[in-house]
Short mmCIF file of C-alpha atoms in Angstrom, two decimals:
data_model
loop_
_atom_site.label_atom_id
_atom_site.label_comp_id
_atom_site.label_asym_id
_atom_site.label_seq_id
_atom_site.Cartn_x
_atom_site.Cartn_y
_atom_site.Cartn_z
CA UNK N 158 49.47 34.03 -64.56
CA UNK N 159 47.40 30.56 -64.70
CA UNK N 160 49.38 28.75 -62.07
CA UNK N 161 50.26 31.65 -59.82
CA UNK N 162 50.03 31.08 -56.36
CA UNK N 163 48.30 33.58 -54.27
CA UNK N 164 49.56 32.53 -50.58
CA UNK N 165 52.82 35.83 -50.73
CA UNK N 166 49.65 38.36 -51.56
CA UNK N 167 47.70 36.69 -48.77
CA UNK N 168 50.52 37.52 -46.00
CA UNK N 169 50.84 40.72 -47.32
CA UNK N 170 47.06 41.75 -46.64
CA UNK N 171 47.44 40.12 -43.31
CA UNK N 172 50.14 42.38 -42.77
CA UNK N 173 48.57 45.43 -44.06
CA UNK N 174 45.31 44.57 -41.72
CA UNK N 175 47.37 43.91 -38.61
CA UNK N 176 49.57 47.01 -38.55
CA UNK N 177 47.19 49.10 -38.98
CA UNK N 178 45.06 46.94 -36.71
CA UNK N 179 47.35 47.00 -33.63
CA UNK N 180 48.13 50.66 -34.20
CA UNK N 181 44.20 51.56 -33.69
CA UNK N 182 44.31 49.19 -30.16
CA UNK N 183 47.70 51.24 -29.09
CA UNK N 184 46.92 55.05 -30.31
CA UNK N 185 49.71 55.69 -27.68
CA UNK N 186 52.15 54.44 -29.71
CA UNK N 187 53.17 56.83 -32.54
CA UNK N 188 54.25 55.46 -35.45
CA UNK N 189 53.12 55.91 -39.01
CA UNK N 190 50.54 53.39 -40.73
CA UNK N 191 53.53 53.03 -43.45
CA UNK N 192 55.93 52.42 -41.45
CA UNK N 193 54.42 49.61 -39.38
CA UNK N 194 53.81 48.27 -42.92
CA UNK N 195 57.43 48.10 -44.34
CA UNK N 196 58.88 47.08 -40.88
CA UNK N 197 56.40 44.20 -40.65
CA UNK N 198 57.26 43.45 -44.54
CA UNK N 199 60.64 42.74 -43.93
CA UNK N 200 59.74 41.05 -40.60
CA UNK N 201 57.69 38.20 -42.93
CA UNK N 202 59.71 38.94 -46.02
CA UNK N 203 62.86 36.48 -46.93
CA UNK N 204 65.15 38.18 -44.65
CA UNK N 205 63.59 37.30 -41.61
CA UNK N 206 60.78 34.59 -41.21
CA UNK N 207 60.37 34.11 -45.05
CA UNK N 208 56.70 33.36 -45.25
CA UNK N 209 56.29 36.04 -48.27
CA UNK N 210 58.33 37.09 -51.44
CA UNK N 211 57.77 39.04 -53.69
CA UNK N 212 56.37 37.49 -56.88
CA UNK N 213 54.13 37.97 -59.38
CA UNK N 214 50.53 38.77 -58.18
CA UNK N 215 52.52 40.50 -55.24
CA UNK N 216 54.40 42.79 -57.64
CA UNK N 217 51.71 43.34 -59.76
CA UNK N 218 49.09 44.39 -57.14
CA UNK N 219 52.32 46.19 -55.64
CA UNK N 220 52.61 47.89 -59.19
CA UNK N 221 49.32 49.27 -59.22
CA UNK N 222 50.11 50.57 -55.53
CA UNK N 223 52.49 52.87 -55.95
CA UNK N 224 50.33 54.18 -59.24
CA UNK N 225 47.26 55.16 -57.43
CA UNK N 226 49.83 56.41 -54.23
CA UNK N 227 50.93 58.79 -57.05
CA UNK N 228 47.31 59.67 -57.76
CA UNK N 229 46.18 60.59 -54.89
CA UNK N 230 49.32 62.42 -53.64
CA UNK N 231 48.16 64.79 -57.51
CA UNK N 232 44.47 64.66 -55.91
CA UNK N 233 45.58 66.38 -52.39
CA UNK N 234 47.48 69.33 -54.61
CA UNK N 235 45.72 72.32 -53.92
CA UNK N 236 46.08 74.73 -56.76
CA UNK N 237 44.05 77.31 -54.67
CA UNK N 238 47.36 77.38 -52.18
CA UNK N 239 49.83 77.89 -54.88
CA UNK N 240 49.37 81.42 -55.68
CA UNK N 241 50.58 84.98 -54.77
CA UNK N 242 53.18 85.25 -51.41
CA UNK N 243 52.63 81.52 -50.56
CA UNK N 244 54.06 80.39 -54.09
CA UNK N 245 56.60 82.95 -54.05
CA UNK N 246 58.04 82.13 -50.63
CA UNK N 247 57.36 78.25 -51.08
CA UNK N 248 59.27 78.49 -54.85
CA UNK N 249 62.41 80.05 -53.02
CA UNK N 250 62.65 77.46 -50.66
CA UNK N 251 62.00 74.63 -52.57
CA UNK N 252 64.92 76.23 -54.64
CA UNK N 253 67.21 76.27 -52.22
CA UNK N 254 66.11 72.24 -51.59
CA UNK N 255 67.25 71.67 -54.89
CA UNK N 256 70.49 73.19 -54.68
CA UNK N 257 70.95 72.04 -51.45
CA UNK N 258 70.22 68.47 -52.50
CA UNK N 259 72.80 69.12 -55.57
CA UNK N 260 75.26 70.11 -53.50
CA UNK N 261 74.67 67.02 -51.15
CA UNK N 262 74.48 64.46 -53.66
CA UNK N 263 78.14 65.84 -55.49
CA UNK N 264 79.51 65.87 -51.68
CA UNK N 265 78.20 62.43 -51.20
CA UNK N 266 79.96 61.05 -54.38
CA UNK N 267 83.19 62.84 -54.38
CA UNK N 268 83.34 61.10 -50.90
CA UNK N 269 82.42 57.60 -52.46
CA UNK N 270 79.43 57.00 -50.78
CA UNK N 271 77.37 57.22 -53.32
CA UNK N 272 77.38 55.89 -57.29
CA UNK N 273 75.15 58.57 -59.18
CA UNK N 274 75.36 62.06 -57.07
CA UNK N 275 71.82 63.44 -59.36
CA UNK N 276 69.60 60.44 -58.09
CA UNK N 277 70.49 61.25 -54.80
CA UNK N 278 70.08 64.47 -55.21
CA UNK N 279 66.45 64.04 -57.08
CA UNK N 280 65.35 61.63 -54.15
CA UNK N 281 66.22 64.30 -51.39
CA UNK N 282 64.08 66.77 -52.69
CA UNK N 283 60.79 65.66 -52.01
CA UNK N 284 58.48 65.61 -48.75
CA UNK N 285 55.46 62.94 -48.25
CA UNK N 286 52.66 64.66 -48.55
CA UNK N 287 50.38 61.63 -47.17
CA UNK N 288 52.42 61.47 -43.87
CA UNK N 289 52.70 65.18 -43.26
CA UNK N 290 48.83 66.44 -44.52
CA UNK N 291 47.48 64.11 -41.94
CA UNK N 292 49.78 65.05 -39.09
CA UNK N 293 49.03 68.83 -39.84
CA UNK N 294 44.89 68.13 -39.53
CA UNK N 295 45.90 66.30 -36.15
CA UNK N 296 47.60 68.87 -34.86
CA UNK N 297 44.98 71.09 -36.30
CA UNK N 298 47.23 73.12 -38.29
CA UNK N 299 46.15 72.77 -41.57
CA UNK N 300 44.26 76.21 -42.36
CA UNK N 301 46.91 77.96 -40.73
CA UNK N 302 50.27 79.79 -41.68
CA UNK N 303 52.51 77.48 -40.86
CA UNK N 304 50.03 74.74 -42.59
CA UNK N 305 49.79 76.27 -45.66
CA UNK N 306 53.55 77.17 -46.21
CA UNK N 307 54.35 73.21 -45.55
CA UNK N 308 51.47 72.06 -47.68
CA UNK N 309 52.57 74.18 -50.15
CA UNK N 310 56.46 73.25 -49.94
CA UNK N 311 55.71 69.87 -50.21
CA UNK N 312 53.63 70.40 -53.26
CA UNK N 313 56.23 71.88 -55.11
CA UNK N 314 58.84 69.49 -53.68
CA UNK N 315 56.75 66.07 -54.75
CA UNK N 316 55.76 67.75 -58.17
CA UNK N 317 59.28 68.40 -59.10
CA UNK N 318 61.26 65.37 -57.81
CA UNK N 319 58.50 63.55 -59.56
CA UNK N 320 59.17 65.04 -63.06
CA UNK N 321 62.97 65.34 -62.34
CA UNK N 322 62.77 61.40 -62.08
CA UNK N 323 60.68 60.82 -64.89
CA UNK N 324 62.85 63.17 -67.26
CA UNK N 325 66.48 61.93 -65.99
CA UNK N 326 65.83 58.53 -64.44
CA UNK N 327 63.19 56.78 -67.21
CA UNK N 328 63.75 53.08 -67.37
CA UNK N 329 62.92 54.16 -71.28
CA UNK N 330 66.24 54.03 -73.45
CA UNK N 331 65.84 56.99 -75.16
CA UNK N 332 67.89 59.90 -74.98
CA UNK N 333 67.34 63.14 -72.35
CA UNK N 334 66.82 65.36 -75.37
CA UNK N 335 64.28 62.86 -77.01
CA UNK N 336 62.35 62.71 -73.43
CA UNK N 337 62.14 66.45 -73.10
CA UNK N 338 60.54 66.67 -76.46
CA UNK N 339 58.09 63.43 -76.06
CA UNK N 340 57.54 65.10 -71.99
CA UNK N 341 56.31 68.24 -74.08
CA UNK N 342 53.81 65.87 -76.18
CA UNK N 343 52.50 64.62 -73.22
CA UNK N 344 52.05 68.19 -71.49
CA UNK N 345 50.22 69.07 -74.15
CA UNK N 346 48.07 65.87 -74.87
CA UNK N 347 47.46 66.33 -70.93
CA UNK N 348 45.92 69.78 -71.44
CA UNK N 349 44.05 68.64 -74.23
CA UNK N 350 42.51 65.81 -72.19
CA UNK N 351 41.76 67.60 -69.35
CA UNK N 352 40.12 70.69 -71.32
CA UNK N 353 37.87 68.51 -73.38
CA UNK N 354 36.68 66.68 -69.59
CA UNK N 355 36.46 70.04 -67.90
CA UNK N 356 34.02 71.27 -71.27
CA UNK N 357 32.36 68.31 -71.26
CA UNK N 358 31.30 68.52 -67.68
CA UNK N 359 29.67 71.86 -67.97
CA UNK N 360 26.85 69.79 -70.25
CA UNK N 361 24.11 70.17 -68.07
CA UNK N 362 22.94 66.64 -69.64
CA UNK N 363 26.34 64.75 -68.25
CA UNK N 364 26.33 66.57 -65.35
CA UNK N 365 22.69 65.10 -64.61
CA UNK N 366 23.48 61.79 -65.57
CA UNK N 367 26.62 61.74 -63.32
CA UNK N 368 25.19 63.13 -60.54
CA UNK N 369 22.13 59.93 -61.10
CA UNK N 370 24.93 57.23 -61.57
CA UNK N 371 27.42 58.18 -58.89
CA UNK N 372 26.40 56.08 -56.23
CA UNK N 373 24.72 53.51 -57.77
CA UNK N 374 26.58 49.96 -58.71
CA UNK N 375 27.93 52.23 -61.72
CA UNK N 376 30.30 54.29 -59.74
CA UNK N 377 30.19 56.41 -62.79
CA UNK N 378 32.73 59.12 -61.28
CA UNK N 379 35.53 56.50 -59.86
CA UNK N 380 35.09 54.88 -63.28
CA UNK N 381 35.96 58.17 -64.99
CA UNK N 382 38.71 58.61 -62.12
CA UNK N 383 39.91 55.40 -63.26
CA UNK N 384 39.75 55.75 -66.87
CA UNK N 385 41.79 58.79 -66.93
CA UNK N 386 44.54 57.15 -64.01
CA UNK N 387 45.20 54.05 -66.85
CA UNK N 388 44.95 56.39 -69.54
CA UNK N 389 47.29 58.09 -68.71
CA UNK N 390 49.40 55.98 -67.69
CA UNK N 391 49.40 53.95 -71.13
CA UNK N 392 50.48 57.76 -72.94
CA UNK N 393 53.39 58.04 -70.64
CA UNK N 394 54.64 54.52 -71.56
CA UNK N 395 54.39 55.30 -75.26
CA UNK N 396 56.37 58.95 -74.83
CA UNK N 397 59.30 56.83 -72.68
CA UNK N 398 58.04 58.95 -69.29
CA UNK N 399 57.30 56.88 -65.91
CA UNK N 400 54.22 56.06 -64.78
CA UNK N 401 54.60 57.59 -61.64
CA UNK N 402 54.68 61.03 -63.55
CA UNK N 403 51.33 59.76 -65.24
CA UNK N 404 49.80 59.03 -62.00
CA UNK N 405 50.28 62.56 -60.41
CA UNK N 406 49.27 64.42 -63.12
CA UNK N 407 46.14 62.39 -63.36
CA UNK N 408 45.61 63.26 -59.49
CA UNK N 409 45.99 66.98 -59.91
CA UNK N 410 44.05 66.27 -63.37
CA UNK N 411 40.76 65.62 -61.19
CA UNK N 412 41.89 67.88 -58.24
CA UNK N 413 41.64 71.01 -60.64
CA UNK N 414 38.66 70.25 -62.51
CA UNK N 415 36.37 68.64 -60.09
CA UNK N 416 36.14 70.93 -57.83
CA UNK N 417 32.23 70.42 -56.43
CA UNK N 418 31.14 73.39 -55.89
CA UNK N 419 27.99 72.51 -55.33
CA UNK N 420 28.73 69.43 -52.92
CA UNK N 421 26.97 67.19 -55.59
CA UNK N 422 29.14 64.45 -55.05
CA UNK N 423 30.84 64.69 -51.48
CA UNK N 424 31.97 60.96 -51.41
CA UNK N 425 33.51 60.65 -54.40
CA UNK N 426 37.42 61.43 -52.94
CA UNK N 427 36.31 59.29 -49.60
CA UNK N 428 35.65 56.57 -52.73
CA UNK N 429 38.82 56.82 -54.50
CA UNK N 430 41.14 56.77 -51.19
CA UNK N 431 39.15 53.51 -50.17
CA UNK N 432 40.71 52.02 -52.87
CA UNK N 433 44.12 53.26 -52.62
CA UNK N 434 44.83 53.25 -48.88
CA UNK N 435 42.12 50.03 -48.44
CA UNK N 436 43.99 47.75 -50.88
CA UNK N 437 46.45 48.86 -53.24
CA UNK N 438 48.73 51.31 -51.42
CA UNK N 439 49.36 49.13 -48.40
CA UNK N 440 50.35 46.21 -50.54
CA UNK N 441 52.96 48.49 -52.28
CA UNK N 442 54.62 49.64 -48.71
CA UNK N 443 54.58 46.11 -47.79
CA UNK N 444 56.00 44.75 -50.41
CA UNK N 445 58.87 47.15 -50.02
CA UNK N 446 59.98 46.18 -47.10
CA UNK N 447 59.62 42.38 -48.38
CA UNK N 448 62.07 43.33 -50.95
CA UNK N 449 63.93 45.64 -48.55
CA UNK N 450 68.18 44.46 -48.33
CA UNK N 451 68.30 43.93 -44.91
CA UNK N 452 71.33 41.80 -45.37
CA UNK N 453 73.13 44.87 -47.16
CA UNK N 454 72.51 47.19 -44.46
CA UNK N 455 73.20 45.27 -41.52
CA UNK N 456 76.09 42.68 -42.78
CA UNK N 457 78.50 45.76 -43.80
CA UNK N 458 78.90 48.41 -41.11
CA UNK N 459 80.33 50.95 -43.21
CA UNK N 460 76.73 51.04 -44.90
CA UNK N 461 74.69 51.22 -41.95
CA UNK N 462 76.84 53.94 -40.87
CA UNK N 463 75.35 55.90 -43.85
CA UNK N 464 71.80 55.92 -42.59
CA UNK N 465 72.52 58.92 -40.14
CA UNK N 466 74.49 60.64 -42.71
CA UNK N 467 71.29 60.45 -45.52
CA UNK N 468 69.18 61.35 -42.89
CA UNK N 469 71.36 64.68 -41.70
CA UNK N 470 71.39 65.62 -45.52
CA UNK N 471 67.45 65.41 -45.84
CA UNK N 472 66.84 67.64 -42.59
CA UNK N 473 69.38 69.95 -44.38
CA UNK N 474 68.02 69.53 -48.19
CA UNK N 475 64.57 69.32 -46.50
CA UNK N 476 64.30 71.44 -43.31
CA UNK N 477 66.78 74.44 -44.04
CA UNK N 478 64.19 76.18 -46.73
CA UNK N 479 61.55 76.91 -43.61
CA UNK N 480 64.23 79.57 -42.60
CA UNK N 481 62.63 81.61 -45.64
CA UNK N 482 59.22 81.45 -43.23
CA UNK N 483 60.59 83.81 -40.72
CA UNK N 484 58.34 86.59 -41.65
CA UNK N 485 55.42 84.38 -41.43
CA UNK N 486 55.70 81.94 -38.29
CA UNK N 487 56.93 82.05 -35.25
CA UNK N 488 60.22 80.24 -34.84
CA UNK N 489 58.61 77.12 -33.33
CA UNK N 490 56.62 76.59 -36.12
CA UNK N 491 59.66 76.87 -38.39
CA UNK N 492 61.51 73.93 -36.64
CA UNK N 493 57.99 72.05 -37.20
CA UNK N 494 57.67 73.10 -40.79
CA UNK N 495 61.66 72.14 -41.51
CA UNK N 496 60.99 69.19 -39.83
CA UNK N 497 57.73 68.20 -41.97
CA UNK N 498 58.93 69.16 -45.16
CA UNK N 499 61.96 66.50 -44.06
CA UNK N 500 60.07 63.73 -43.72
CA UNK N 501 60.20 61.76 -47.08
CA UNK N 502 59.48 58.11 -47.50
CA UNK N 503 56.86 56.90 -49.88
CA UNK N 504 59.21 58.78 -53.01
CA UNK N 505 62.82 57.71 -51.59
CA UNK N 506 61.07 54.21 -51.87
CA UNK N 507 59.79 54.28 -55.72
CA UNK N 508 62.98 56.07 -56.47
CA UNK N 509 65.61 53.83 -54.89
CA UNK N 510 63.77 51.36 -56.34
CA UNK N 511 63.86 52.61 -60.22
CA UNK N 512 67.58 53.54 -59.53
CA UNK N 513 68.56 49.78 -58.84
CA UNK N 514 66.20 48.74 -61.77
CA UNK N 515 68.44 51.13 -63.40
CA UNK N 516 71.52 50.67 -62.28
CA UNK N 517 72.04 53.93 -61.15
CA UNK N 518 71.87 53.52 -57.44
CA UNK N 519 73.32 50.29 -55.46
CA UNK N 520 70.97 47.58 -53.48
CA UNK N 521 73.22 48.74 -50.38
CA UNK N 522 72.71 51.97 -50.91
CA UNK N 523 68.95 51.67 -51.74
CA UNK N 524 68.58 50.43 -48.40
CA UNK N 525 70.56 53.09 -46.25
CA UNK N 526 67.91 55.98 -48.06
CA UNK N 527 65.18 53.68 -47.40
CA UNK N 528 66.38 53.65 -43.73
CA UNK N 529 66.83 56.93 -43.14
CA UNK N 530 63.56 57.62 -44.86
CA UNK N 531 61.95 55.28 -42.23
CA UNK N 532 63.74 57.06 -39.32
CA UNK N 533 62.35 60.64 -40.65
CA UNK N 534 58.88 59.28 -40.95
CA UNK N 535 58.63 57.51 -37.51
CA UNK N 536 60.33 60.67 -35.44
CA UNK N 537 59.91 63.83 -37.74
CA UNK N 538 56.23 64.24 -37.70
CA UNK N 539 55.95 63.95 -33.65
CA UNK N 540 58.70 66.18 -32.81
CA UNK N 541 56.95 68.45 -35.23
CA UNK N 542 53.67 68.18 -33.31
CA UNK N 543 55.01 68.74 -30.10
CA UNK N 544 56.37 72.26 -31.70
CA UNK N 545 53.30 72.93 -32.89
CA UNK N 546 50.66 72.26 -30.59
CA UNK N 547 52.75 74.43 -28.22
CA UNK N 548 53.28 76.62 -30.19
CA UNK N 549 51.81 80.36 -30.15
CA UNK N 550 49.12 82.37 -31.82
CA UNK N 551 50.34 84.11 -34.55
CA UNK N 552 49.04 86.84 -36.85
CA UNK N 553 48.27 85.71 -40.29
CA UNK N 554 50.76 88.11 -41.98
CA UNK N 555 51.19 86.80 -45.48
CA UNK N 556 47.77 84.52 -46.29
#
C-alpha cells in the first residue's frame, strides 16, 4: 500500500468524532453512537456527497473493526450468568428464536423476497449485545431479573448466530462436512490454548511480572490480549472458519480466564475497549454505511417496502422468546426484554455483508436488513427504557 491515499480514512474519523461529538452536546436526542455513525457514513459516502469510499486503508482499518467488535462482544460474555434456571429458561427461548427465524426465513423465500431463506434466518437470530448492555446499566437494570434474562438471551443468541455463520456461510470453499471437522480442530486447539494461559498464569513469577509491566509503556496484558485476538484469528483462516468466530472466542477466551479476583489490574478491559470503540470499531460502522446501497433501497419501492417486513420478523424471531420470562418479570419488563433482545445491528451488518461477498444474499436485500436493523437500534432500546424505568419492583424469583 505505498501510494495509498489516506484522505477516505481521514473523513471517516471525522465522522466517527463528530457523531459521537454532537450526540454528547444533545444528550436529549436518543439515538445510538452506531447509528449516528452509519447514517453519517452514507451521508459522506458515494451515495450522497461522495467525499469518502471505501478503499484500501479504509477497508483494512474497517477489517480490523469488526474483529476486535467481535472481541469484545466474547469479553462482555458472562459465564457466571449462564448457569442453572437462567440458562435453562434463556436456552428455551433462544430455541424458539431459532425456529422462529427458520420458519421466517422459508416464509420469506417461498414468497420471493428473499434468495437464501438460512442466511436470513442465521442473521435474525442474534441481539447486539453492545447496544442493549449499555442501555440496561442506564436504565439501571443490569443486576436485576429482567437484566440478567436479556443479558443472558443475547449471549446465547450472538454466540450461536456467530458459529451458525462461520459453519454454513465461510467464504472458505470447503465443504460443510470438512468445516465441522476442521471447527472441531479448532475447539480443541482453543481449549488447549486457553488451558496452557490459564496454567501459566497461576506462576506466581508471571503473575508478578505482569502485574510490574501492565501499565508501563509495555502494556504487557493488552499485548497478550492482542496476541491471542491475531492468533487466533490466523488458526481460523487455516481451518476455513471466519474470523469473526475467531474474534469471539478470543473475547470469551480472556473473559473466562482473567477474571481479577484480586483487582490487580482494574484497567486492563477500560484499555482494550479504548482501542476498539476509540478507533477501530467506529471506522467499521462507518464504513458500512459508506458502502451501504442506498440506491437499491430507495430507487425500487418494492425493496424499501421490505424494511418493515424484516423488521416485524426480528421483533417476532427476537422479542416472542421473553414470553418464556413470565414467571420471572413482570409483564412490562417482558415487552422491554422482547424488545432488547430485538434489537440487532452490528451482526445483520457483518452478515449481510459476507452473504453478498458470497453470493448468498442480494446488495438490495443487504440493504433492506441493514435498514431495518437501523430502525430496531434507534427505537427498540428507548421504548424498552420507558418500560422499564416504570416498571415495578419485583421479587427475584428465579436468580
Amino acid at each position: 500500500m505505498p501510494n495509498a491515499s489516506f484522505t477516505s480514512l481521514a473523513v471517516v474519523l471525522a465522522v466517527a468524532f463528530v457523531s459521537r461529538l454532537l450526540l454528547g452536546l444533545f444528550p436529549r436526542v436518543r439515538v445510538p453512537g452506531v447509528v449516528a455513525e452509519i447514517v453519517l457514513g452514507i451521508v459522506v459516502g458515494p451515495n450522497v456527497l461522495g467525499w469518502a469510499r471505501a478503499d484500501e486503508p479504509v477497508k483494512l482499518v474497517a477489517t480490523i473493526g469488526v474483529v476486535f467488535l467481535l472481541f469484545l462482544a466474547g469479553l462482555e460474555l458472562d459465564v457466571d450468568h449462564l448457569h442453572g434456571p437462567l440458562l435453562r429458561v434463556a436456552g428455551r427461548g433462544f430455541a424458539v428464536s431459532v425456529a422462529l427465524a427458520l420458519i421466517a426465513g422459508l416464509s420469506l423465500s417461498a414468497a420471493g423476497l428473499v434468495k437464501n431463506p438460512l442466511l436470513v434466518a442465521v442473521a435474525l437470530t442474534a441481539t447486539s449485545l453492545g447496544l442493549v448492555i449499555p442501555v440496561l446499566k442506564e436504565a439501571d437494570a443490569i443486576a436485576t431479573p429482567v437484566g440478567q434474562l436479556v443479558v443472558a438471551g443475547a449471549s446465547l443468541g450472538d454466540f450461536g448466530a456467530i458459529i451458525a455463520l462461520s459453519l454454513l456461510f465461510s467464504r472458505d470453499t470447503s465443504s460443510s462436512s470438512a468445516r465441522f471437522v476442521l471447527f472441531g480442530v479448532f475447539v480443541v486447539t482453543v481449549a488447549v490454548i486457553a488451558w496452557s494461559i490459564a496454567r501459566a498464569g497461576r506462576s506466581m513469577r508471571i503473575s508478578q511480572v505482569l502485574v510490574r509491566l501492565q501499565d508501563t509503556t509495555a502494556q504487557i496484558r493488552v499485548r497478550a490480549a492482542m496476541l491471542l485476538l491475531i492468533g487466533l484469528v490466523v488458526l481460523a483462516e487455516h481451518t476455513g472458519l471466519e474470523t469473526i468466530l475467531a474474534a469471539f472466542v478470543a473475547g470469551a477466551v480472556v473473559s473466562v480466564i482473567d477474571r481479577d479476583a484480586m483487582k490487580t489490574h482494574p484497567q486492563f478491559h477500560l484499555k482494550l475497549e479504548a482501542i476498539g470503540y476509540g478507533f477501530l470499531i467506529p471506522v467499521f460502522f462507518v464504513t458500512s454505511g459508506i458502502r451501504f446501497d442506498l440506491n437499491a433501497l430507495l430507487d425500487h419501492p418494492s425493496v424499501f417496502a421490505r424494511v418493515p417486513i424484516f423488521l416485524a420478523v426480528l421483533v417476532v424471531v427476537r422479542g416472542v422468546p421473553a414470553l418464556f420470562y413470565r414467571d420471572s418479570v413482570s409483564d412490562r419488563e417482558r415487552v422491554a426484554a422482547a424488545l432488547l433482545q430485538a434489537t440487532s445491528l452490528p451482526f445483520i451488518v457483518t452478515a449481510t455483508m459476507i452473504g453478498v461477498e458470497i453470493g448468498a444474499i442480494t446488495s438490495a436485500n443487504a440493504a433492506a436488513l441493514v435498514a431495518a436493523g437501523l430502525v430496531s437500534a434507534l427505537i427498540f432500546p428507548a421504548l424498552a427504557v420507558s418500560f422499564l424505568t416504570t416498571a415495578p419492583v419485583t421479587a427475584d424469583t428465579m436468580i
